[in-house]
Coordinates of C-alpha atoms in Angstrom, one line a residue:
M1 CA 128.8 11.3 -189.7
D2 CA 125.6 11.8 -191.8
D3 CA 123.2 14.7 -191.4
E4 CA 120.7 12.5 -189.6
S5 CA 123.2 11.4 -187.0
A6 CA 124.4 14.9 -186.5
A7 CA 120.9 16.2 -186.0
A8 CA 120.0 13.6 -183.4
P9 CA 121.7 15.3 -180.4
V10 CA 120.2 18.7 -181.5
N11 CA 116.7 17.2 -181.6
R12 CA 117.1 15.6 -178.2
L13 CA 118.3 18.9 -176.7
A14 CA 115.3 20.7 -178.3
R15 CA 112.9 18.2 -176.8
A16 CA 114.6 18.8 -173.4
I17 CA 114.6 22.6 -173.8
P18 CA 111.6 23.5 -176.0
I19 CA 112.6 27.1 -176.5
L20 CA 115.4 25.8 -178.7
D21 CA 112.7 24.4 -180.9
W22 CA 110.0 27.1 -181.1
L23 CA 112.1 30.3 -180.9
P24 CA 114.3 29.7 -184.0
H25 CA 111.1 29.1 -186.0
Y26 CA 109.1 31.9 -184.5
Q27 CA 106.6 33.4 -186.9
R28 CA 105.7 37.1 -186.9
G29 CA 102.1 36.2 -187.3
D30 CA 102.1 34.8 -183.7
L31 CA 103.5 38.0 -182.2
R32 CA 100.3 39.9 -181.8
G33 CA 98.5 37.0 -180.0
D34 CA 101.5 36.4 -177.7
V35 CA 101.8 40.1 -176.8
V36 CA 98.1 40.5 -176.1
S37 CA 97.9 37.3 -174.1
G38 CA 101.1 38.1 -172.2
L39 CA 99.8 41.5 -171.1
T40 CA 96.4 39.9 -170.2
G41 CA 98.2 37.2 -168.2
A42 CA 100.1 39.9 -166.3
A43 CA 96.9 41.8 -165.6
I44 CA 95.4 38.7 -164.0
L45 CA 98.5 37.3 -162.4
V46 CA 99.5 40.5 -160.4
P47 CA 96.4 40.7 -158.2
Q48 CA 95.9 37.0 -158.0
S49 CA 99.5 36.3 -157.0
M50 CA 99.3 38.9 -154.2
A51 CA 95.9 37.5 -153.0
Y52 CA 97.1 33.9 -153.1
A53 CA 100.2 34.9 -151.1
T54 CA 98.0 36.2 -148.3
I55 CA 96.1 32.8 -148.3
A56 CA 99.5 31.2 -147.7
G57 CA 100.2 33.6 -144.8
L58 CA 102.9 35.4 -146.8
P59 CA 103.4 39.1 -147.6
P60 CA 101.9 39.9 -151.0
I61 CA 105.3 40.7 -152.4
V62 CA 106.2 37.0 -152.2
G63 CA 103.5 36.2 -154.7
L64 CA 104.9 38.8 -157.1
Y65 CA 108.4 37.4 -156.7
A66 CA 107.0 34.0 -157.8
S67 CA 105.6 35.7 -160.9
V68 CA 108.9 36.6 -162.5
V69 CA 111.8 34.1 -162.6
P70 CA 109.6 31.0 -162.2
V71 CA 107.4 32.1 -165.1
L72 CA 110.4 32.8 -167.3
V73 CA 111.8 29.3 -166.4
Y74 CA 108.6 27.6 -167.5
A75 CA 108.6 29.7 -170.7
V76 CA 112.0 28.2 -171.5
L77 CA 111.4 24.6 -170.4
G78 CA 107.6 24.1 -170.7
S79 CA 105.8 22.7 -173.6
S80 CA 102.4 24.4 -173.3
P81 CA 102.0 28.0 -174.6
Q82 CA 98.6 28.3 -172.9
L83 CA 99.5 27.2 -169.4
S84 CA 99.7 30.2 -167.1
V85 CA 102.1 29.4 -164.3
G86 CA 102.0 31.2 -161.0
P87 CA 100.7 30.9 -157.4
L88 CA 97.5 28.9 -157.0
A89 CA 94.8 29.2 -154.2
T90 CA 94.5 25.4 -153.7
I91 CA 98.3 25.1 -153.2
S92 CA 98.5 28.1 -151.0
I93 CA 96.1 26.7 -148.4
I94 CA 98.0 23.4 -148.2
A95 CA 101.3 25.4 -147.9
A96 CA 99.8 27.5 -145.1
V97 CA 98.8 24.5 -143.0
A98 CA 102.3 23.0 -143.3
L99 CA 104.3 26.2 -142.7
A100 CA 102.2 27.1 -139.6
K101 CA 103.9 24.1 -137.9
L102 CA 107.3 25.8 -138.2
A103 CA 106.8 29.6 -137.6
P104 CA 104.2 32.3 -137.1
A105 CA 102.5 33.4 -140.3
G106 CA 104.1 36.4 -141.9
S107 CA 107.3 36.2 -139.9
A108 CA 110.7 36.2 -141.5
E109 CA 111.2 32.5 -140.6
Y110 CA 107.8 31.7 -142.1
V111 CA 108.7 33.4 -145.4
A112 CA 112.1 31.6 -145.5
F113 CA 110.5 28.2 -144.9
A114 CA 108.0 29.0 -147.7
A115 CA 111.0 29.2 -150.1
T116 CA 112.2 25.9 -148.6
L117 CA 108.9 24.3 -149.4
A118 CA 109.0 25.6 -152.9
V119 CA 112.4 24.0 -153.5
L120 CA 111.2 20.7 -151.9
V121 CA 108.1 20.8 -154.2
G122 CA 110.4 21.4 -157.2
G123 CA 112.7 18.6 -156.0
V124 CA 109.7 16.1 -155.9
H125 CA 108.7 17.2 -159.4
L126 CA 112.2 16.7 -160.7
V127 CA 112.6 13.3 -159.1
L128 CA 109.3 12.1 -160.6
G129 CA 110.1 13.6 -164.0
W130 CA 113.7 12.3 -164.2
G131 CA 112.6 8.9 -162.8
R132 CA 109.8 8.8 -165.5
L133 CA 107.3 8.4 -162.7
G134 CA 104.7 10.8 -164.1
F135 CA 102.2 7.9 -164.3
L136 CA 101.8 8.0 -160.5
V137 CA 99.6 11.1 -160.7
R138 CA 97.0 8.9 -162.4
F139 CA 96.2 7.4 -159.0
L140 CA 94.2 10.6 -158.2
S141 CA 90.8 10.1 -159.8
E142 CA 88.9 13.0 -161.1
P143 CA 85.9 12.6 -158.8
V144 CA 88.2 12.4 -155.8
M145 CA 90.1 15.5 -157.0
S146 CA 86.8 17.4 -157.5
G147 CA 85.7 16.6 -154.0
F148 CA 89.0 17.6 -152.5
I149 CA 89.3 20.8 -154.5
G150 CA 85.7 21.7 -153.7
A151 CA 86.5 21.3 -150.0
V152 CA 89.6 23.4 -150.3
G153 CA 87.5 26.1 -152.0
V154 CA 85.2 26.2 -148.9
I155 CA 88.2 26.3 -146.6
I156 CA 89.8 29.2 -148.5
I157 CA 86.6 31.2 -148.4
T158 CA 86.4 30.8 -144.7
T159 CA 89.9 32.2 -144.3
Q160 CA 88.8 35.3 -146.2
L161 CA 85.8 36.0 -144.1
G162 CA 87.8 38.1 -141.6
P163 CA 89.4 40.4 -144.2
F164 CA 86.0 40.6 -146.0
F165 CA 84.4 42.1 -142.9
G166 CA 87.4 44.1 -141.8
F167 CA 88.8 42.2 -138.8
A168 CA 91.3 39.4 -138.1
V169 CA 90.2 35.8 -137.5
P170 CA 92.7 33.3 -136.2
S171 CA 93.3 30.7 -138.9
D172 CA 92.5 27.1 -138.1
P173 CA 93.0 23.9 -140.2
L174 CA 89.3 23.1 -139.7
P175 CA 86.9 25.5 -141.4
I176 CA 84.3 25.1 -138.7
E177 CA 86.6 26.6 -136.1
T178 CA 87.4 29.5 -138.4
V179 CA 83.7 30.2 -139.0
V180 CA 83.1 30.0 -135.2
G181 CA 85.9 32.6 -134.7
W182 CA 84.4 34.8 -137.4
I183 CA 81.0 34.7 -135.8
D184 CA 82.4 35.6 -132.4
R185 CA 84.0 38.8 -133.8
L186 CA 81.1 40.0 -136.0
D187 CA 80.6 42.9 -133.7
E188 CA 84.1 44.2 -134.9
T189 CA 82.9 44.5 -138.5
S190 CA 84.1 47.7 -140.3
A191 CA 81.1 49.1 -142.1
V192 CA 83.3 50.9 -144.7
T193 CA 85.3 47.7 -145.3
L194 CA 82.2 45.6 -145.7
A195 CA 80.8 48.2 -148.2
V196 CA 84.0 48.0 -150.2
S197 CA 84.0 44.2 -150.1
V198 CA 80.3 43.8 -151.1
S199 CA 80.5 46.3 -153.9
T200 CA 83.7 44.7 -155.3
L201 CA 82.1 41.2 -155.0
V202 CA 79.0 42.3 -156.9
V203 CA 81.0 43.9 -159.7
L204 CA 83.4 41.0 -160.1
L205 CA 80.6 38.5 -160.2
A206 CA 78.7 40.6 -162.7
V207 CA 81.6 40.8 -165.2
R208 CA 82.7 37.2 -164.9
R209 CA 81.3 36.4 -168.3
Y210 CA 83.7 38.8 -169.9
R211 CA 86.7 36.6 -169.6
R212 CA 89.2 38.8 -171.4
L213 CA 88.4 41.8 -169.2
P214 CA 91.1 42.2 -166.4
S215 CA 88.4 42.8 -163.8
A216 CA 90.5 41.9 -160.9
L217 CA 93.3 44.3 -161.9
L218 CA 90.7 47.1 -162.5
A219 CA 89.3 46.5 -159.0
V220 CA 92.7 46.7 -157.5
V221 CA 93.7 49.8 -159.4
G222 CA 90.3 51.5 -158.8
W223 CA 90.2 50.9 -155.0
S224 CA 93.9 51.7 -154.6
I225 CA 93.2 55.1 -156.2
A226 CA 90.1 55.5 -153.9
A227 CA 92.2 54.5 -150.8
Y228 CA 94.8 57.2 -151.7
A229 CA 92.3 59.9 -152.5
F230 CA 89.9 59.4 -149.6
D231 CA 92.2 58.0 -146.9
L232 CA 90.2 54.8 -146.6
D233 CA 92.7 53.5 -144.0
E234 CA 91.5 56.2 -141.6
H235 CA 88.0 54.9 -142.0
G236 CA 88.9 51.3 -140.9
V237 CA 89.9 49.9 -144.3
A238 CA 93.2 47.9 -143.9
L239 CA 95.7 48.4 -146.7
I240 CA 98.6 46.3 -147.8
G241 CA 101.2 48.8 -146.5
H242 CA 104.8 49.0 -147.4
V243 CA 106.0 46.8 -150.2
P244 CA 109.8 46.3 -150.7
Q245 CA 111.1 47.7 -153.9
G246 CA 113.2 45.7 -156.4
L247 CA 113.5 42.2 -157.7
A248 CA 114.4 39.4 -155.3
G249 CA 118.0 38.2 -155.6
P250 CA 119.0 34.5 -155.4
A251 CA 119.3 33.1 -151.9
W252 CA 119.5 29.5 -150.7
P253 CA 116.5 28.9 -148.3
P254 CA 117.1 27.3 -144.9
F255 CA 117.3 23.5 -144.9
D256 CA 117.5 21.4 -141.8
W257 CA 116.2 17.9 -141.0
H258 CA 113.3 19.0 -138.9
A259 CA 112.0 21.5 -141.5
V260 CA 112.4 18.9 -144.3
R261 CA 110.6 16.3 -142.2
V262 CA 107.7 18.6 -141.5
L263 CA 107.4 20.0 -145.0
L264 CA 108.0 16.9 -147.2
P265 CA 104.5 15.4 -146.8
A266 CA 103.0 18.7 -147.9
A267 CA 105.5 18.9 -150.8
L268 CA 104.3 15.4 -151.9
A269 CA 100.6 16.5 -151.6
I270 CA 101.2 19.8 -153.4
T271 CA 103.0 18.0 -156.2
F272 CA 100.2 15.5 -156.8
V273 CA 97.4 18.1 -156.6
G274 CA 99.2 20.8 -158.6
F275 CA 100.5 18.6 -161.3
V276 CA 97.2 16.8 -161.8
E277 CA 95.5 20.1 -162.4
S278 CA 98.3 21.4 -164.6
L279 CA 98.4 18.2 -166.7
A280 CA 94.6 18.3 -167.2
I281 CA 94.8 21.8 -168.5
E282 CA 97.8 21.1 -170.8
R283 CA 96.2 18.0 -172.3
E284 CA 93.1 19.9 -173.1
Y285 CA 95.0 22.7 -174.9
A286 CA 97.3 20.2 -176.6
R287 CA 94.3 18.5 -178.2
E288 CA 92.8 21.8 -179.1
H289 CA 95.9 23.3 -180.7
G290 CA 97.6 20.2 -182.1
Y291 CA 100.8 19.8 -180.1
R292 CA 102.0 17.0 -177.8
I293 CA 102.6 17.0 -174.0
T294 CA 104.9 14.6 -172.2
P295 CA 104.0 14.3 -168.5
N296 CA 107.5 13.5 -167.4
H297 CA 108.9 16.5 -169.3
E298 CA 106.3 18.8 -167.7
L299 CA 107.2 17.5 -164.3
V300 CA 110.8 18.7 -165.0
A301 CA 109.6 22.0 -166.3
L302 CA 107.3 22.8 -163.4
G303 CA 109.9 21.4 -160.9
S304 CA 112.5 23.7 -162.3
A305 CA 110.1 26.6 -162.0
N306 CA 109.5 25.8 -158.3
V307 CA 113.2 25.5 -157.5
A308 CA 113.6 28.9 -159.1
A309 CA 110.7 30.2 -157.0
G310 CA 112.4 29.0 -153.8
L311 CA 115.8 30.4 -154.8
F312 CA 114.4 33.8 -155.7
Q313 CA 112.4 34.2 -152.4
G314 CA 109.0 33.3 -154.0
M315 CA 106.3 30.7 -153.3
I316 CA 105.1 27.6 -154.9
V317 CA 103.8 27.9 -158.5
T318 CA 101.8 25.6 -160.8
G319 CA 99.3 25.9 -163.7
A320 CA 96.0 27.5 -163.1
V321 CA 92.7 26.7 -164.9
T322 CA 91.2 30.2 -164.7
R323 CA 94.3 32.1 -165.8
S324 CA 95.2 29.6 -168.5
S325 CA 91.7 29.8 -170.0
I326 CA 92.0 33.6 -170.1
V327 CA 95.4 33.5 -171.7
D328 CA 94.2 31.0 -174.3
A329 CA 91.2 33.2 -175.1
A330 CA 93.5 36.2 -175.5
G331 CA 95.4 34.4 -178.3
A332 CA 98.5 32.8 -176.8
R333 CA 100.4 31.1 -179.6
T334 CA 103.9 30.3 -178.1
Q335 CA 105.7 30.3 -174.8
L336 CA 106.7 33.9 -175.5
S337 CA 103.3 34.8 -174.0
G338 CA 104.5 33.6 -170.6
A339 CA 107.8 35.4 -171.0
I340 CA 106.0 38.6 -171.7
T341 CA 103.9 38.2 -168.6
A342 CA 107.0 37.9 -166.4
L343 CA 108.7 40.8 -168.2
V344 CA 105.7 43.0 -167.4
V345 CA 105.6 42.1 -163.7
A346 CA 109.4 42.7 -163.2
P347 CA 109.3 46.5 -163.9
L348 CA 106.4 46.9 -161.6
L349 CA 108.5 45.4 -158.8
V350 CA 111.4 47.8 -159.6
F351 CA 109.5 51.0 -160.2
W352 CA 106.0 50.9 -158.8
T353 CA 105.9 49.1 -155.5
D354 CA 104.6 52.3 -153.8
G355 CA 101.3 51.8 -155.7
F356 CA 100.9 48.4 -154.2
S357 CA 100.8 49.8 -150.7
Y358 CA 97.4 51.4 -151.2
I359 CA 95.6 48.1 -152.2
P360 CA 92.8 47.3 -149.7
V361 CA 93.3 43.9 -148.1
C362 CA 89.5 43.3 -148.4
V363 CA 89.7 43.7 -152.2
L364 CA 92.3 40.9 -152.4
A365 CA 90.0 38.8 -150.2
V366 CA 87.2 39.3 -152.7
I367 CA 89.4 38.4 -155.6
V368 CA 90.3 35.1 -153.8
I369 CA 86.6 34.4 -153.0
V370 CA 85.5 35.0 -156.6
A371 CA 88.4 32.8 -158.0
V372 CA 87.6 29.8 -155.8
L373 CA 83.8 29.9 -156.1
G374 CA 84.1 27.6 -159.1
F375 CA 86.0 25.0 -157.0
V376 CA 82.7 23.7 -155.6
H377 CA 81.5 21.5 -158.4
V378 CA 77.8 21.1 -157.7
A379 CA 77.0 20.4 -161.3
E380 CA 79.7 17.7 -161.4
A381 CA 78.2 16.1 -158.3
R382 CA 74.8 16.0 -159.9
R383 CA 76.3 14.4 -163.1
L384 CA 78.1 11.7 -161.1
W385 CA 74.9 10.9 -159.2
R386 CA 73.2 10.2 -162.6
V387 CA 76.1 8.5 -164.3
E388 CA 78.1 6.6 -161.6
R389 CA 77.0 6.5 -158.0
T390 CA 80.4 5.0 -156.8
D391 CA 82.3 8.1 -158.2
F392 CA 79.7 10.3 -156.6
W393 CA 80.3 8.9 -153.1
L394 CA 84.0 9.1 -153.7
M395 CA 83.7 12.8 -154.5
I396 CA 81.5 13.4 -151.4
G397 CA 83.9 11.4 -149.2
A398 CA 86.9 13.4 -150.3
F399 CA 84.9 16.6 -149.7
A400 CA 83.7 15.6 -146.3
S401 CA 87.0 14.3 -145.1
T402 CA 88.8 17.4 -146.1
I403 CA 86.2 19.7 -144.5
G404 CA 86.1 17.6 -141.3
L405 CA 89.8 16.6 -141.0
G406 CA 91.6 19.4 -142.6
V407 CA 93.6 19.8 -145.8
E408 CA 96.5 17.6 -145.0
F409 CA 94.4 14.6 -144.0
G410 CA 92.1 15.4 -146.9
V411 CA 94.9 14.9 -149.3
L412 CA 95.8 11.6 -147.7
V413 CA 92.2 10.5 -147.8
A414 CA 91.9 11.6 -151.5
V415 CA 95.1 9.6 -152.4
A416 CA 94.1 6.6 -150.4
A417 CA 90.5 6.6 -151.8
S418 CA 91.8 6.7 -155.3
I419 CA 94.3 3.9 -154.7
V420 CA 91.5 1.8 -153.0
V421 CA 89.3 2.3 -156.0
V422 CA 92.1 1.3 -158.4
V423 CA 92.8 -1.8 -156.3
Y424 CA 89.2 -2.7 -155.9
R425 CA 88.4 -2.5 -159.6
A426 CA 91.6 -4.4 -160.5
T427 CA 90.7 -7.2 -158.1
N428 CA 87.0 -7.3 -158.9
P429 CA 86.4 -7.3 -162.6
R430 CA 83.0 -7.7 -164.1
V431 CA 82.2 -11.2 -165.3
P432 CA 78.8 -10.9 -166.9
E433 CA 76.8 -13.8 -168.2
L434 CA 76.0 -13.7 -172.0
G435 CA 73.2 -14.9 -174.2
R436 CA 72.4 -14.8 -177.9
L437 CA 70.6 -11.9 -179.4
P438 CA 67.5 -13.5 -181.1
G439 CA 67.9 -14.0 -184.8
T440 CA 71.6 -13.3 -184.7
Y441 CA 74.9 -14.9 -183.8
A442 CA 75.8 -12.0 -181.4
L443 CA 76.5 -12.6 -177.7
V444 CA 75.3 -9.9 -175.4
E445 CA 74.9 -9.4 -171.6
L446 CA 71.8 -11.0 -170.2
A447 CA 71.4 -8.3 -167.6
R448 CA 71.2 -5.6 -170.3
H449 CA 69.2 -7.6 -172.8
P450 CA 66.5 -9.7 -171.1
E451 CA 65.3 -10.9 -174.5
A452 CA 68.6 -12.7 -175.1
E453 CA 68.4 -16.5 -175.4
T454 CA 70.3 -18.9 -173.2
F455 CA 71.4 -22.5 -174.1
V456 CA 70.4 -25.8 -172.5
A457 CA 72.9 -27.0 -170.0
S458 CA 75.4 -24.3 -171.0
V459 CA 76.6 -21.0 -169.6
I460 CA 78.6 -18.3 -171.3
V461 CA 80.6 -15.7 -169.3
R462 CA 83.0 -12.9 -170.2
P463 CA 85.7 -11.6 -167.8
E464 CA 86.2 -8.0 -168.6
S465 CA 89.8 -7.6 -167.5
P466 CA 93.2 -9.0 -168.2
L467 CA 93.6 -12.0 -165.9
Y468 CA 96.3 -11.4 -163.3
F469 CA 97.1 -12.6 -159.8
T470 CA 95.1 -9.6 -158.5
N471 CA 91.8 -10.8 -159.8
A472 CA 92.3 -14.6 -160.4
E473 CA 90.4 -15.5 -157.2
T474 CA 87.5 -13.3 -158.1
V475 CA 87.2 -14.7 -161.7
D476 CA 87.6 -18.2 -160.3
R477 CA 84.7 -17.6 -158.0
H478 CA 82.4 -16.5 -160.9
L479 CA 83.5 -19.5 -163.1
R480 CA 82.9 -22.0 -160.4
A481 CA 79.5 -20.6 -159.5
A482 CA 78.5 -21.1 -163.2
L483 CA 79.9 -24.6 -163.2
D484 CA 78.2 -25.5 -159.9
R485 CA 74.7 -25.1 -161.3
D486 CA 72.9 -28.5 -161.4
D487 CA 72.2 -28.3 -165.1
T488 CA 75.5 -26.9 -166.3
R489 CA 77.4 -29.3 -168.6
M490 CA 79.4 -26.8 -170.6
L491 CA 81.0 -23.4 -169.7
V492 CA 82.1 -21.0 -172.5
V493 CA 84.6 -18.3 -171.4
D494 CA 84.6 -15.4 -173.7
M495 CA 88.2 -14.1 -173.5
S496 CA 87.8 -11.0 -175.7
G497 CA 88.2 -8.8 -172.6
A498 CA 91.2 -10.7 -171.3
D499 CA 94.2 -9.7 -173.5
Q500 CA 96.8 -10.9 -170.9
L501 CA 97.1 -14.0 -168.7
D502 CA 99.7 -14.4 -166.0
A503 CA 101.0 -17.5 -164.3
T504 CA 98.6 -17.2 -161.3
A505 CA 95.5 -16.9 -163.5
D506 CA 96.7 -19.7 -165.8
H507 CA 97.1 -21.9 -162.7
M508 CA 93.6 -21.0 -161.6
L509 CA 92.2 -22.1 -165.0
R510 CA 94.1 -25.4 -164.9
D511 CA 92.8 -26.1 -161.4
L512 CA 89.3 -25.3 -162.7
V513 CA 89.6 -27.7 -165.6
T514 CA 91.1 -30.4 -163.4
A515 CA 88.3 -30.1 -160.8
Y516 CA 85.3 -30.1 -163.1
V517 CA 86.2 -32.2 -166.2
P518 CA 85.9 -35.4 -164.1
L519 CA 82.4 -34.3 -163.1
G520 CA 81.3 -34.2 -166.7
R521 CA 81.6 -30.5 -167.2
R522 CA 83.5 -29.1 -170.2
V523 CA 85.3 -25.7 -170.4
L524 CA 85.6 -23.9 -173.8
F525 CA 87.2 -20.6 -174.7
V526 CA 86.3 -18.1 -177.4
H527 CA 88.1 -15.0 -178.7
V528 CA 91.4 -16.1 -177.2
H529 CA 94.2 -13.5 -177.9
D530 CA 97.4 -14.8 -179.3
D531 CA 99.5 -13.8 -176.3
V532 CA 97.0 -15.5 -174.0
R533 CA 97.1 -18.7 -176.1
D534 CA 100.9 -18.7 -176.0
V535 CA 100.7 -18.9 -172.2
M536 CA 98.1 -21.6 -172.3
D537 CA 100.2 -23.6 -174.7
A538 CA 103.4 -23.2 -172.6
S539 CA 101.6 -24.2 -169.3
G540 CA 99.9 -27.3 -170.8
L541 CA 96.4 -25.8 -170.3
A542 CA 95.7 -26.0 -174.1
A543 CA 96.6 -29.7 -174.1
M544 CA 94.3 -30.3 -171.1
V545 CA 91.2 -28.9 -172.8
G546 CA 92.1 -29.9 -176.4
D547 CA 92.3 -27.8 -179.5
D548 CA 88.6 -28.2 -180.1
A549 CA 88.0 -26.2 -176.9
F550 CA 89.3 -23.0 -178.6
L551 CA 86.6 -21.2 -180.7
A552 CA 87.3 -18.2 -182.9
T553 CA 84.0 -16.4 -183.1
D554 CA 80.6 -16.0 -181.5
H555 CA 79.2 -18.0 -184.5
D556 CA 81.5 -20.9 -183.7
A557 CA 80.5 -20.8 -180.0
I558 CA 76.8 -20.7 -180.7
T559 CA 77.1 -23.5 -183.3
R560 CA 78.9 -25.6 -180.8
L561 CA 76.4 -25.0 -178.1
E562 CA 73.5 -25.9 -180.4
S563 CA 75.0 -29.1 -181.7
P564 CA 73.9 -32.3 -180.0

């Protein structure tokens, strides 16, 4: 066996388990950046994971459990050094809606089913990754995702209004109901709690520009010390309370048909939403730092991390934009950065859980609110209004449906809207009419260039899509409309945008020629791709129109139209 053959299995294994590739070649020059970014990641992850656990209706410790083993698993299997894996606010609210159908929030059964949901989410990831189905996430368009995430941000903020003001508000899938409940209880506001919340909010907003400053961690530490020193709990400020000490051991979460049936739709929604966000981050950093990302491999890595989260009594994890940008700014060079983050969180769970008990609940609420303020993409809505009105209305529709119908229906509407857009655009390609740019042999769109010249008794059109069974009827309608004009004697079809032709579309073109040639109307083709010409030759269409009907360039087409 030659060296190349012997190395092939090793290379495949390294691609499947990236740590086998980067760790043996680790460079000392990367260590400082990885250590600093790992510590920075831990400083951000600890308060955020606890806060996002509360969004999901879980004890804060569950968020910390999800910040150790799952983060280590991604460091071993993941391909992106900059992706910060952990709990996410968007995912937490979707999980909370699903889990509420099975058990009361915060109960032992609720926590156990949260682990079940994490395993289901991991399983969906793995099935998609192993089945090489990562392309399915492309069905969620960016405008639809922006609208959905913006609505989720509003819903999350409404869930934190009660803790912000110092009283409990019953959670409801519809934000308007939560707001009504909050208004009804405003007379229960704790003045001290509100003062803590407002001052924390002002400070965190003021220092947001300093991305590398662990402001959330400093807020948690500072107010924990204040709570201990000044007995804030005796003045109406709710504290986290007792936090179990030690790392979570492996345990198989409960699985039964009823729970799986209830949680599986949420698992599918979480997979789509979480992976779309993670993949967008990874691709951005891959371009910036010069490495490659394979969607199917990342599905497996994130799926394995979620299975680990469920088995170690944690909650769902995925990549987060905010944390990842901070980790990148701190200098992350390899996946060792994520491993260091996990190895910093682990000792805190073993030796310092008593310190967590003094954290004011309202401070975690403020951290959540500040984190999700950026979810509402007002600037993106303005841009879409200027650039593409259809995408703007898709964004607004996803936002409104999620606010009005709740997160679960919002996800369904978002997915359905994205698929409808894909299908509509696939079945309704543009077929613009062309003319000659004066003084040239260039063909341009008449609608965009009013000065373009047309030809006597001739029409030129260009289908801007491969010709398939999905759009053959639409293209046929455009071509027949051009041929049905009283003065049309010749139709030139510019095939430069149609690089493929299936049997249905070929049959449509043959019917077209058969119907109009006896009426004295000729059909010519220009810029025909070789693959398309092969289909036309095999079907007999080329023989029907004759070799002289195939023109190679705009110059040939214009010359033909100008000839007597």
